[in-house]
Coordinates of C-alpha atoms in Angstrom, one line a residue:
M1 CA 42.6 20.6 -26.9
D2 CA 44.2 20.9 -30.5
P3 CA 42.6 23.4 -32.7
A4 CA 42.7 21.6 -34.9
C5 CA 41.0 19.6 -33.4
G6 CA 38.8 21.6 -32.3
A7 CA 37.3 22.3 -35.2
A8 CA 36.9 18.9 -36.6
L9 CA 35.1 18.1 -33.3
A10 CA 32.9 21.5 -33.7
E11 CA 32.2 19.9 -37.1
L12 CA 31.6 16.2 -36.1
V13 CA 28.8 17.5 -33.3
A14 CA 27.9 19.9 -35.7
W15 CA 27.1 17.5 -38.9
V16 CA 25.5 14.9 -36.4
G17 CA 23.3 17.7 -35.1
L18 CA 22.5 17.1 -38.6
Q19 CA 21.2 13.9 -38.5
L20 CA 19.2 13.5 -34.9
P21 CA 15.9 13.0 -37.2
K22 CA 17.9 10.2 -39.3
L23 CA 19.2 8.6 -36.5
I24 CA 16.9 9.3 -34.0
D25 CA 14.5 6.7 -36.5
D26 CA 16.6 4.0 -37.2
V27 CA 17.6 3.5 -33.7
C28 CA 14.3 3.2 -33.2
A29 CA 13.8 0.7 -36.1
T30 CA 16.9 -1.4 -35.1
V31 CA 15.4 -1.0 -31.2
C32 CA 12.3 -2.5 -32.1
E33 CA 13.6 -5.4 -34.7
R34 CA 16.5 -6.5 -32.2
I35 CA 14.3 -6.0 -28.4
G36 CA 11.0 -8.1 -27.7
L37 CA 9.6 -6.4 -25.5
Y38 CA 9.6 -3.5 -27.8
R39 CA 8.3 -4.3 -31.1
E40 CA 5.2 -5.0 -30.1
G41 CA 4.9 -1.5 -28.6
D42 CA 2.2 -3.1 -26.1
V43 CA 4.5 -2.2 -23.0
V44 CA 6.8 1.0 -24.4
P45 CA 4.3 2.6 -27.2
R46 CA 6.1 3.2 -30.4
D47 CA 5.9 7.4 -29.8
D48 CA 6.8 7.2 -26.3
L49 CA 9.8 5.1 -27.2
H50 CA 10.7 7.8 -29.8
R51 CA 10.6 10.3 -27.4
S52 CA 13.3 9.1 -25.1
V53 CA 15.1 7.9 -27.7
E54 CA 15.3 11.6 -29.2
L55 CA 15.5 13.8 -25.3
N56 CA 18.7 10.9 -24.6
L57 CA 20.6 10.6 -28.1
G58 CA 19.6 16.1 -27.6
F59 CA 20.9 14.6 -24.0
M60 CA 24.7 12.6 -25.7
V61 CA 24.7 15.3 -28.1
S62 CA 25.1 18.3 -26.4
G63 CA 27.3 16.5 -24.1
L64 CA 29.6 16.4 -26.4
G65 CA 28.9 19.6 -28.7
D66 CA 30.0 22.0 -25.1
P67 CA 31.6 19.5 -22.5
G68 CA 32.5 21.9 -19.8
V69 CA 28.0 22.2 -18.7
T70 CA 26.4 19.4 -17.3
P71 CA 24.3 17.8 -19.5
D72 CA 19.9 17.7 -18.2
R73 CA 19.5 15.1 -16.0
A74 CA 16.1 15.6 -16.9
A75 CA 16.1 12.9 -19.7
P76 CA 17.5 9.8 -18.0
S77 CA 16.1 10.5 -14.8
E78 CA 12.6 10.2 -17.1
T79 CA 13.4 8.0 -19.3
G80 CA 13.9 5.6 -15.8
R81 CA 11.2 6.2 -13.8
R82 CA 8.1 6.2 -16.6
R83 CA 9.6 2.8 -17.5
A84 CA 9.6 1.5 -13.5
H85 CA 6.2 2.1 -13.8
Q86 CA 5.2 0.5 -17.6
G87 CA 7.3 -2.6 -16.7
A88 CA 10.0 -2.5 -18.6
P89 CA 12.9 -4.6 -17.4
L90 CA 15.8 -2.7 -16.6
P91 CA 18.0 -5.4 -18.8
E92 CA 16.0 -4.0 -22.1
V93 CA 15.7 -0.6 -20.8
L94 CA 19.4 -1.0 -20.7
Q95 CA 19.9 -2.1 -23.8
V96 CA 18.2 0.8 -25.4
Y97 CA 19.6 3.1 -24.6
R98 CA 23.4 0.8 -25.6
I99 CA 21.6 0.6 -29.1
G100 CA 21.6 4.0 -29.1
C101 CA 25.2 5.2 -28.4
S102 CA 26.5 2.2 -30.7
M103 CA 24.8 3.6 -33.0
L104 CA 25.5 7.0 -32.7
F105 CA 29.7 6.1 -32.4
D106 CA 29.6 4.9 -35.3
A107 CA 27.8 7.3 -37.3
L108 CA 30.5 9.1 -36.3
V109 CA 32.8 6.6 -37.3
G110 CA 32.3 7.3 -40.6
H111 CA 31.4 10.9 -41.0
A112 CA 35.3 11.3 -39.6
R113 CA 36.4 8.0 -42.1
R114 CA 35.0 10.4 -44.7
N115 CA 36.3 13.7 -44.1
D116 CA 39.7 14.5 -44.8
Q117 CA 40.1 17.6 -42.0
P118 CA 42.7 17.9 -40.5
G119 CA 42.6 16.9 -36.6
V120 CA 39.8 14.6 -37.8
M121 CA 40.7 11.6 -35.6
D122 CA 41.7 13.9 -32.6
A123 CA 38.6 14.7 -32.6
L124 CA 37.1 11.4 -33.3
L125 CA 38.9 10.2 -30.1
E126 CA 37.6 13.1 -28.2
A127 CA 34.8 12.4 -28.7
S128 CA 34.1 8.5 -28.6
S129 CA 36.0 9.9 -24.6
L130 CA 33.4 12.2 -23.9
M131 CA 31.0 10.2 -25.4
W132 CA 31.4 7.0 -23.0
R133 CA 31.7 9.3 -20.1
L134 CA 28.3 11.0 -20.9
A135 CA 27.4 7.5 -21.5
D136 CA 28.2 5.4 -18.3
A137 CA 26.7 9.1 -15.9
H138 CA 23.3 8.5 -18.5
A139 CA 23.3 4.3 -17.5
L140 CA 23.9 5.3 -13.9
L141 CA 20.7 8.7 -13.8
L142 CA 18.7 6.4 -15.8
T143 CA 19.6 2.7 -13.6
E144 CA 18.8 4.8 -10.2
A145 CA 16.1 6.7 -11.3
Y146 CA 14.1 3.1 -12.1
R147 CA 14.9 1.6 -8.8
A148 CA 13.8 4.7 -7.1
A149 CA 10.5 4.1 -8.3
T150 CA 10.4 -0.3 -8.1
A151 CA 11.1 0.8 -4.7
E152 CA 8.4 3.2 -4.4
L153 CA 5.6 0.9 -6.9
M154 CA 6.7 -2.7 -4.6
A155 CA 6.2 0.3 -1.8
V156 CA 2.4 0.8 -2.8
Q157 CA 1.4 -3.0 -3.3
I158 CA 2.5 -3.9 -0.2
R159 CA 0.8 -1.7 1.3
R160 CA -1.6 -2.8 -0.9
R161 CA -1.9 -5.5 -0.4
S162 CA -1.3 -5.6 3.0
A163 CA -4.7 -3.6 3.2
L164 CA -6.1 -5.6 1.7
V165 CA -5.3 -9.2 3.8
E166 CA -7.0 -6.4 6.9
A167 CA -10.4 -6.6 5.2
L168 CA -10.1 -10.5 4.9
F169 CA -9.4 -11.0 8.4
T170 CA -12.0 -8.4 9.9
G171 CA -14.7 -9.3 7.5
Q172 CA -15.2 -5.1 6.9
L173 CA -14.9 -4.9 2.7
L174 CA -15.4 -2.1 0.7
S175 CA -19.3 -2.2 -0.3
D176 CA -19.0 -2.5 -4.8
A177 CA -15.8 -5.7 -3.1
G178 CA -17.1 -9.2 -1.6
P179 CA -14.8 -11.6 -0.4
W180 CA -14.1 -12.6 -3.7
E181 CA -13.5 -10.2 -5.6
V182 CA -10.8 -9.5 -2.2
G183 CA -9.4 -12.3 -3.1
K184 CA -9.4 -12.4 -6.6
L185 CA -6.8 -8.9 -6.4
L186 CA -4.4 -10.6 -3.8
G187 CA -4.2 -13.4 -6.3
L188 CA -5.2 -16.8 -4.3
P189 CA -6.9 -18.7 -7.1
L190 CA -10.1 -19.3 -5.8
D191 CA -10.3 -24.0 -5.9
T192 CA -8.0 -24.1 -3.6
K193 CA -8.9 -24.3 0.3
L194 CA -7.0 -22.0 3.2
V195 CA -5.4 -22.0 6.0
V196 CA -4.7 -18.9 7.9
V197 CA -1.2 -18.8 9.5
A198 CA -0.3 -16.4 12.7
A199 CA 2.8 -15.9 14.2
E200 CA 4.1 -13.3 17.0
T201 CA 6.9 -11.0 15.6
C202 CA 10.5 -11.3 17.3
G203 CA 10.7 -7.9 17.8
L204 CA 8.6 -4.6 17.0
A205 CA 6.9 -5.2 13.9
E206 CA 9.3 -7.7 13.4
E207 CA 8.7 -10.7 11.5
S208 CA 8.8 -13.9 12.0
L209 CA 8.5 -16.2 9.6
V210 CA 10.3 -14.4 7.1
G211 CA 10.8 -14.9 3.4
V212 CA 8.2 -17.6 4.1
E213 CA 6.0 -15.6 0.8
R214 CA 8.8 -16.2 -1.7
R215 CA 9.2 -19.7 0.4
L216 CA 5.7 -20.5 -0.6
A217 CA 5.9 -19.1 -3.6
E218 CA 8.9 -21.2 -5.2
R219 CA 6.7 -24.4 -4.3
G220 CA 3.7 -22.3 -6.6
I221 CA 2.0 -22.1 -3.7
V222 CA 0.4 -18.4 -3.4
S223 CA -0.3 -16.3 0.1
A224 CA -1.2 -12.7 0.8
W225 CA 0.7 -11.5 4.4
Q226 CA -0.2 -8.4 7.1
L227 CA 2.4 -7.3 9.2
T228 CA 1.5 -5.8 12.4
S229 CA 3.8 -5.1 16.0
T230 CA 2.8 -7.9 16.8
L231 CA 2.4 -9.7 15.0
Q232 CA 2.3 -11.5 10.6
A233 CA -0.9 -13.4 9.4
G234 CA -0.6 -14.3 6.3
V235 CA -3.8 -16.3 4.0
V236 CA -2.2 -19.7 1.9
A237 CA -4.3 -21.6 -0.5
M238 CA -3.6 -24.5 -1.3
R239 CA -4.3 -28.2 -2.2
D240 CA -4.3 -31.1 0.0
E241 CA -1.5 -32.8 -1.5
Q242 CA 0.6 -29.2 0.0
S243 CA -0.4 -29.5 3.7
T244 CA 2.9 -31.3 4.6
T245 CA 4.8 -29.5 2.3
V246 CA 2.8 -25.5 3.6
L247 CA 3.9 -26.9 7.2
A248 CA 6.8 -28.1 6.3
I249 CA 8.1 -24.3 4.9
L250 CA 6.5 -22.3 8.6
R251 CA 9.2 -25.0 10.6
A252 CA 11.8 -23.9 9.4
A253 CA 10.8 -20.1 8.5
A254 CA 9.6 -20.0 12.4
G255 CA 10.9 -18.1 14.6
A256 CA 8.5 -17.2 17.1
R257 CA 5.2 -19.1 18.4
T258 CA 3.3 -19.6 14.9
G259 CA -0.4 -20.8 15.2
M260 CA -2.6 -22.1 12.0
S261 CA -6.6 -22.3 10.9
P262 CA -8.1 -25.7 9.9
P263 CA -8.2 -26.3 6.4
Y264 CA -11.0 -23.7 5.2
V265 CA -12.8 -23.0 1.9
S266 CA -14.9 -20.3 2.0
L267 CA -13.0 -16.4 1.7
T268 CA -16.0 -15.3 4.2
E269 CA -14.7 -17.9 7.1
T270 CA -11.1 -16.4 7.4
P271 CA -12.3 -13.8 10.1
R272 CA -13.1 -16.9 11.9
A273 CA -10.0 -18.9 10.7
L274 CA -7.9 -15.8 12.2
H275 CA -9.3 -16.5 15.6
L276 CA -8.1 -20.0 15.4
A277 CA -5.0 -19.1 14.1
R278 CA -4.3 -17.3 16.9
T279 CA -5.6 -19.9 19.8
S280 CA -3.7 -22.6 18.3
L281 CA -0.4 -20.5 18.6
A282 CA -1.9 -19.0 22.0
E283 CA -1.6 -22.9 23.2
I284 CA 2.5 -23.1 22.7
P285 CA 4.2 -22.8 26.0
A286 CA 5.5 -19.0 25.6
G287 CA 9.2 -18.4 24.7
K288 CA 9.4 -21.8 22.6
T289 CA 9.6 -22.2 18.8
D290 CA 6.7 -24.1 17.0
V291 CA 3.8 -24.9 14.6
R292 CA 0.5 -25.6 15.6
M293 CA -1.9 -26.7 13.5
F294 CA -5.6 -26.2 15.5
S295 CA -7.9 -29.4 15.3
T296 CA -10.0 -30.1 12.3
S297 CA -12.7 -30.9 14.7
P298 CA -15.7 -28.9 14.4
L299 CA -16.9 -28.8 17.8
S300 CA -13.3 -27.9 19.0
A301 CA -14.0 -24.6 16.8
L302 CA -17.0 -24.0 17.9
I303 CA -16.0 -23.6 21.7
A304 CA -12.3 -21.3 20.4
Y305 CA -14.7 -19.2 19.6
D306 CA -16.3 -18.1 23.1
P307 CA -13.8 -19.0 25.4
D308 CA -15.6 -17.6 28.1
E309 CA -18.8 -19.7 27.6
G310 CA -16.4 -23.0 27.3
R311 CA -15.3 -22.4 30.3
R312 CA -18.2 -21.9 31.9
L313 CA -19.7 -25.5 30.6
A314 CA -16.2 -27.2 30.9
T315 CA -17.6 -26.4 35.3
E316 CA -20.4 -26.7 35.1
V317 CA -20.6 -30.8 33.4
L318 CA -16.8 -31.5 35.1
G319 CA -16.5 -28.5 37.9
A320 CA -17.0 -32.4 40.6
V321 CA -13.8 -33.8 38.6
L322 CA -11.6 -30.9 38.1
D323 CA -12.6 -30.1 42.3
L324 CA -10.1 -34.0 42.6
P325 CA -6.7 -34.0 43.5
P326 CA -5.1 -33.1 40.1
E327 CA -3.5 -37.7 40.3
D328 CA -7.3 -38.3 40.2
R329 CA -8.4 -35.7 37.9
D330 CA -5.8 -36.3 34.9
A331 CA -7.3 -40.4 35.3
L332 CA -10.1 -39.5 35.0
L333 CA -9.7 -36.6 32.8
D334 CA -7.1 -38.9 29.9
T335 CA -10.1 -41.5 29.9
L336 CA -13.0 -39.6 28.9
H337 CA -10.9 -38.5 25.8
A338 CA -9.3 -42.0 25.4
Y339 CA -12.9 -43.4 24.9
L340 CA -14.5 -40.1 23.2
H341 CA -11.6 -40.4 20.1
H342 CA -10.9 -44.0 20.1
G343 CA -14.8 -44.6 19.2
G344 CA -16.3 -44.8 22.4
S345 CA -14.4 -48.4 23.4
A346 CA -13.0 -48.9 26.8
D347 CA -10.7 -51.9 25.0
R348 CA -9.7 -49.2 22.6
A349 CA -9.1 -47.0 25.8
A350 CA -7.4 -49.2 27.6
R351 CA -4.8 -50.0 24.8
V352 CA -4.1 -46.0 24.0
L353 CA -3.9 -45.1 28.2
H354 CA -2.3 -49.2 28.7
C355 CA -3.9 -50.3 31.6
H356 CA -6.7 -53.1 31.7
A357 CA -10.4 -52.5 30.3
N358 CA -12.1 -52.8 33.5
T359 CA -10.0 -50.3 35.0
V360 CA -10.8 -47.8 31.6
R361 CA -15.2 -49.2 32.9
Y362 CA -14.3 -48.2 36.3
R363 CA -12.9 -45.0 35.7
L364 CA -16.0 -43.9 33.6
N365 CA -18.2 -45.5 35.7
R366 CA -17.6 -42.6 38.4
L367 CA -17.1 -40.2 36.2
R368 CA -21.4 -40.7 35.4
E369 CA -21.6 -40.9 39.4
L370 CA -19.7 -37.2 39.3
T371 CA -21.1 -35.2 36.8
G372 CA -24.3 -37.3 36.7
R373 CA -24.4 -38.0 32.9
S374 CA -24.7 -41.1 31.5
L375 CA -22.2 -42.4 28.5
N376 CA -25.8 -44.1 27.0
D377 CA -27.4 -40.9 27.2
P378 CA -26.7 -39.1 23.5
L379 CA -27.7 -35.6 25.5
A380 CA -25.9 -36.1 28.5
L381 CA -23.0 -37.7 26.2
A382 CA -22.7 -35.0 23.8
E383 CA -22.0 -32.6 26.6
L384 CA -19.4 -34.4 28.3
A385 CA -17.1 -34.1 24.5
T386 CA -18.4 -30.3 24.8
A387 CA -16.7 -29.7 28.6
E388 CA -13.2 -32.0 27.8
Q389 CA -13.1 -30.1 24.8
A390 CA -13.6 -27.3 26.6
V391 CA -11.6 -28.6 29.4
R392 CA -8.6 -29.4 27.3
L393 CA -8.1 -25.9 25.2
S394 CA -7.9 -23.6 28.5
A395 CA -5.3 -25.2 29.8
R396 CA -3.6 -25.2 26.7
R397 CA -3.7 -21.7 26.8
S398 CA -2.5 -21.2 30.8

């Protein structure tokens, strides 16, 4: 560097060093005027802003004063980490830095123009080259620190949400936090219905409903999820008119067997809903990608909650029917199902089964003979309906 240029550069740096206190105040005022985020001081307090501007302008000036020495990297890194924890958006954080650099450069230009010292313009060019190189390095350090801190904060948030979802699934809540408190922490609306979704993982701890929380959120549907080695499960809050949308999103996202619970209202029912969602998942044939909702029938839910008891009941009530050859067994069970699900009408059941009503009546009479239970007896009818549901649930699982 030319001696005259070197002397002029040293003079520029010395002068701007004396101007730093006023320059720092001016930068802070300009930032608060131009950027709404900093105006009220809610996200970033004024004294915090002043401190970071002071540190970072000092970083720049020290680099100009001694280009051969690497300036302290702590200033931009500290600012990046702190702003991430405060929740300040990165574009606004970088805008503060650009304002500071621009005002520092404008101050150097103004002083150079007022100074007729030999080599001053060469010194200004040298200073500007150094300053913008430092600016790039500074912005990179700040951005890297911000992104690293943001990633860490997101990981913490994900782990916390997963732990809160697990608390709902297991029902083992903290003594000072009930299900509704956990729901509020997860952001679940308290005036909507809920469903639990359970999906097999595609591989070990590999999501099969990729991006499902984001896809639901894009449609205004709040959900919270947990991933284990074998299951991806979530609680979804939805209004009645959103049920079709939820099902469509799940079907579009599903990469493996996926089950849904019936809708429920109280978060205290979440462990039961998870069980029903897993039961519905198990009804889908292995290896088939499908989404299936568990029956809304309370009777089905009751049987699913204790499948062993359901199988015992089915054997006790329908054992003689189940021992028949498959063709006869299935005909009688299908007839009983159609009769029960069509208002106890032989005519309506016959239309569904594509047979004559007398055929339905004949099969129902045979059921009475084999089981010893009459469809005209309310208690016997309840036992037959329960046993029929148990047989169907058991058959879907096998």
